[in-house]
Coordinates of N, CA and C in Angstrom, one line a residue:
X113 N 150.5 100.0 152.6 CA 149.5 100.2 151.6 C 150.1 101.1 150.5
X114 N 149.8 100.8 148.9 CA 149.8 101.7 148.0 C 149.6 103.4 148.3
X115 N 150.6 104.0 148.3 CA 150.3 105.7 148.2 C 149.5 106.3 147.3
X116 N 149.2 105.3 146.0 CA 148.2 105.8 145.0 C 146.6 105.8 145.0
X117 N 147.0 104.2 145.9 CA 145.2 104.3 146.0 C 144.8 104.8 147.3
X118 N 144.4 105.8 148.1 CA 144.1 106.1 149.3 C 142.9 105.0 149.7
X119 N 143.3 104.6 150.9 CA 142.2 103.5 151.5 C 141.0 104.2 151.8
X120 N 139.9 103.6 150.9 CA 138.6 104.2 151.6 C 138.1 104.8 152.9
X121 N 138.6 104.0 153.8 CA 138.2 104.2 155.4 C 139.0 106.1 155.8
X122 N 139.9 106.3 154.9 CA 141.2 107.5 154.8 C 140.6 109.0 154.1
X123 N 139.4 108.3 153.6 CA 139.4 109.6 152.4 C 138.0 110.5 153.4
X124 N 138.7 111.5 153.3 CA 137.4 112.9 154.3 C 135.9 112.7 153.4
X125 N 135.3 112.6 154.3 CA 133.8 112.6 154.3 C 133.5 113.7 154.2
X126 N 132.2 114.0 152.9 CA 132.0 115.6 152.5 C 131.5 116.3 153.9
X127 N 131.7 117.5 153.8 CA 130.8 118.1 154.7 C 129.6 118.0 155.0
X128 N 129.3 118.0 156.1 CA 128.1 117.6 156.6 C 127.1 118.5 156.2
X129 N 125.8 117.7 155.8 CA 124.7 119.1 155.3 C 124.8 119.2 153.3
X130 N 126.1 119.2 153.3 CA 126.1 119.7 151.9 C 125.8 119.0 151.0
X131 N 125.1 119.0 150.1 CA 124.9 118.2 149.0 C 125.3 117.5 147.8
X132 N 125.5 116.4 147.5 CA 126.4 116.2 146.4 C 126.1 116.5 145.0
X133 N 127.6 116.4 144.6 CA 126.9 117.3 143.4 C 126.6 116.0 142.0
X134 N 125.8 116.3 141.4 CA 125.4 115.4 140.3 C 124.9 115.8 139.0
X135 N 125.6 116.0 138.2 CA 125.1 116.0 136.9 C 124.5 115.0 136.3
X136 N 123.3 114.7 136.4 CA 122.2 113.5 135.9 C 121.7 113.9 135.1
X137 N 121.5 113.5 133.8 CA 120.9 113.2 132.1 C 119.2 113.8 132.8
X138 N 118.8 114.8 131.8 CA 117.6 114.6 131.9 C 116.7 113.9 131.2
X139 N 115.9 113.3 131.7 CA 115.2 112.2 130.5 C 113.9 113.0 129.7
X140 N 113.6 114.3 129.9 CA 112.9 114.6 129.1 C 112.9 114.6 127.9
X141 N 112.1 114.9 126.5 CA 112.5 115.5 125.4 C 112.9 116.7 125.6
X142 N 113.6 117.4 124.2 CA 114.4 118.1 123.8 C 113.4 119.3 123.7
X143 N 113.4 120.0 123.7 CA 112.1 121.4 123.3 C 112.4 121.4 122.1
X144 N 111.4 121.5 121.2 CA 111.5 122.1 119.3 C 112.6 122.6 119.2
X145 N 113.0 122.7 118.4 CA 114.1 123.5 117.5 C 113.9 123.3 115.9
X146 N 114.1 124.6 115.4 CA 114.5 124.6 114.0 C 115.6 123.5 113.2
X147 N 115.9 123.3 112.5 CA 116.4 121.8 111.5 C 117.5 122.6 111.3
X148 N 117.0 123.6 110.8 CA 117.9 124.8 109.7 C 117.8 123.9 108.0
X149 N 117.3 123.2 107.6 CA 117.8 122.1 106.5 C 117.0 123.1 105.9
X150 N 117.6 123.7 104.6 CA 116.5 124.3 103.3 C 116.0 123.6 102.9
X151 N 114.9 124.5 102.1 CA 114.0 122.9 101.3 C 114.1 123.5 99.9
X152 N 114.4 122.6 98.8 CA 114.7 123.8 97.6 C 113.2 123.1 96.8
X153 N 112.8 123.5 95.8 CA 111.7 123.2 95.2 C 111.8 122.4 93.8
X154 N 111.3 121.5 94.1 CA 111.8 120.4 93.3 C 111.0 120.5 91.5
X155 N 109.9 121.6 91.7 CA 109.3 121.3 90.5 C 108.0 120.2 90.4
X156 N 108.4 119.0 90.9 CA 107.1 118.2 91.1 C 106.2 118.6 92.3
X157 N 104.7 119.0 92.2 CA 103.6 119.2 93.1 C 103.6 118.4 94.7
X158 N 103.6 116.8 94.0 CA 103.5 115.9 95.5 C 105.0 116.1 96.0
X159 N 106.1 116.2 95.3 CA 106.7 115.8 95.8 C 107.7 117.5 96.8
X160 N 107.2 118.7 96.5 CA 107.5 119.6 97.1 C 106.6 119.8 98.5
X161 N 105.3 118.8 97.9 CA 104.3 118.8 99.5 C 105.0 118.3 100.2
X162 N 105.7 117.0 100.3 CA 106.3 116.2 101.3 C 107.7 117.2 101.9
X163 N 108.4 117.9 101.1 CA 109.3 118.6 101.4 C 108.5 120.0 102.4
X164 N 107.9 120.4 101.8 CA 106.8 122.0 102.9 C 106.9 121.0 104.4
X165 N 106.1 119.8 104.1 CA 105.7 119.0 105.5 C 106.5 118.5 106.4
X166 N 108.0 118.6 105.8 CA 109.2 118.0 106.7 C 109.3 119.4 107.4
X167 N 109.3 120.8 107.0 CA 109.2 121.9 108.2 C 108.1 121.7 109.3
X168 N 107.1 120.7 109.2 CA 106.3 120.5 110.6 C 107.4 120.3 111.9
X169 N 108.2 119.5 111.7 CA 109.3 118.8 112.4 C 109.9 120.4 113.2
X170 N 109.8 121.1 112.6 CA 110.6 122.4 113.6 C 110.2 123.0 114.4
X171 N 108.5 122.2 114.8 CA 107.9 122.8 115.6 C 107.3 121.7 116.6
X172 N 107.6 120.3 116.3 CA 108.0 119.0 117.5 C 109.2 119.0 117.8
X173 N 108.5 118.4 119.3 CA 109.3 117.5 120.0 C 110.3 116.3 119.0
X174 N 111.1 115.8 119.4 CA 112.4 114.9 118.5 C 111.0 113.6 118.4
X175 N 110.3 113.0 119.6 CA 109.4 111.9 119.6 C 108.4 112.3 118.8
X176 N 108.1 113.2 118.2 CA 107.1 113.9 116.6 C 107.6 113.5 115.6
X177 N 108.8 113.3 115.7 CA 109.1 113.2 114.0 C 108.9 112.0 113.5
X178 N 108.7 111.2 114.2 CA 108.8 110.0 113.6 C 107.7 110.0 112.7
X179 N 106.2 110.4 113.0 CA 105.0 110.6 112.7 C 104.9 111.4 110.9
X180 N 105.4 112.4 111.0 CA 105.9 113.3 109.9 C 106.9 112.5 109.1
X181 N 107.7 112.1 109.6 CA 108.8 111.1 108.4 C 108.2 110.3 107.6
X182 N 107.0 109.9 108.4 CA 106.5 108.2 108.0 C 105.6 109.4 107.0
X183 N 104.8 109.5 107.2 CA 103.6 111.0 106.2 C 104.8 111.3 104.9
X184 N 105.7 111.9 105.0 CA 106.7 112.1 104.0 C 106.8 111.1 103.2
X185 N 107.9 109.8 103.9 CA 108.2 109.0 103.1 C 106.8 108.0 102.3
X186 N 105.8 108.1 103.0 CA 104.3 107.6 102.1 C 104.5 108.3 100.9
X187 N 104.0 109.9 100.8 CA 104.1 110.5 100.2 C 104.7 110.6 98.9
X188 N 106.1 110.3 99.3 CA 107.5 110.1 98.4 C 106.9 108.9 97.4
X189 N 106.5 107.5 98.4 CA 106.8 106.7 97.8 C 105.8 106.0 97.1
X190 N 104.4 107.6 97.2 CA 103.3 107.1 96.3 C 103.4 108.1 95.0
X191 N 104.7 109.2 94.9 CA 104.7 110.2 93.8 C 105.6 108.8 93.1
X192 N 106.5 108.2 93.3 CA 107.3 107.6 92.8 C 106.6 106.2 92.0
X193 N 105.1 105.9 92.9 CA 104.5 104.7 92.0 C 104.0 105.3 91.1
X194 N 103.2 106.7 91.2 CA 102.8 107.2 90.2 C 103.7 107.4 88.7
X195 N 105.3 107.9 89.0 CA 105.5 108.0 87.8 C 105.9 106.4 86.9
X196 N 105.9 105.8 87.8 CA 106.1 104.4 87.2 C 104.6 103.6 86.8
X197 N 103.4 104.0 86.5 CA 102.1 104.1 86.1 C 102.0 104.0 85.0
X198 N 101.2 103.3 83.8 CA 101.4 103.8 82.8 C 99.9 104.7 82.5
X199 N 100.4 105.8 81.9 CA 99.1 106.2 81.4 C 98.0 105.4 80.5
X200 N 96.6 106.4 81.2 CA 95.4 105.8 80.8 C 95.5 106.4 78.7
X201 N 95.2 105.6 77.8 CA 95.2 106.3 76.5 C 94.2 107.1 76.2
X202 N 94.6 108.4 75.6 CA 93.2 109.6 75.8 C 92.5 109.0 74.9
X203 N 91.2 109.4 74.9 CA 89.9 108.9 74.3 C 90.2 109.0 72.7
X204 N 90.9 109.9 72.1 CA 91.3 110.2 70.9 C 92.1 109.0 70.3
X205 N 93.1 108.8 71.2 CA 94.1 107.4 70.6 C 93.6 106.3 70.7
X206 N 92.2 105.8 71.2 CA 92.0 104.7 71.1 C 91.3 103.9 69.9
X207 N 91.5 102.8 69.5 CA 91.0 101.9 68.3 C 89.1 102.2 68.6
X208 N 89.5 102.5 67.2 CA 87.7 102.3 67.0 C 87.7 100.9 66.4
X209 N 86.7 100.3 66.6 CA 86.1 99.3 66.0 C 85.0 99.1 65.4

């Protein structure tokens, strides 16, 4: 037989009693942690709310965030319809007739 591969039936059986050792994945979540990510202030109202609200995330679980992303990106993506809106015309500029 090959000298490299020791035949199974050859190789010493752990000691008896002792237990094997296993580094196994824990399937839990992660405990919170901070992001560290600054949030700088953008100047627009809605849209520094959605930025304040992405620090909820530092105080979930990784399976939280999803919940807050989605809240954010709404957020985002209703300051963005707004500026694409056209204004109502103030009472002053409108046609008299």
């Amino acid at each position: 037989m090959n000298d490299s591969h020791p035949d199974p039936d050859q190789v010493p059986d752990q000691a008896a009693g002792a237990p094997e050792a296993r580094d196994e994945p824990s399937h839990e979540p992660a405990a919170p942690a901070p992001l560290g990510v600054p949030r700088t202030p953008t100047g627009n109202v809605d849209v520094d709310a959605g930025l304040d609200r992405l620090a909820d995330v530092d105080h979930l679980t990784a399976d939280g965030h999803i919940e807050v992303y989605e809240d954010v990106h709404r957020g985002l993506r209703d300051a963005l319809t707004a500026l694409d809106a056209r204004p109502e015309p103030s009472p002053s500029n409108r046609h008299r007739s």
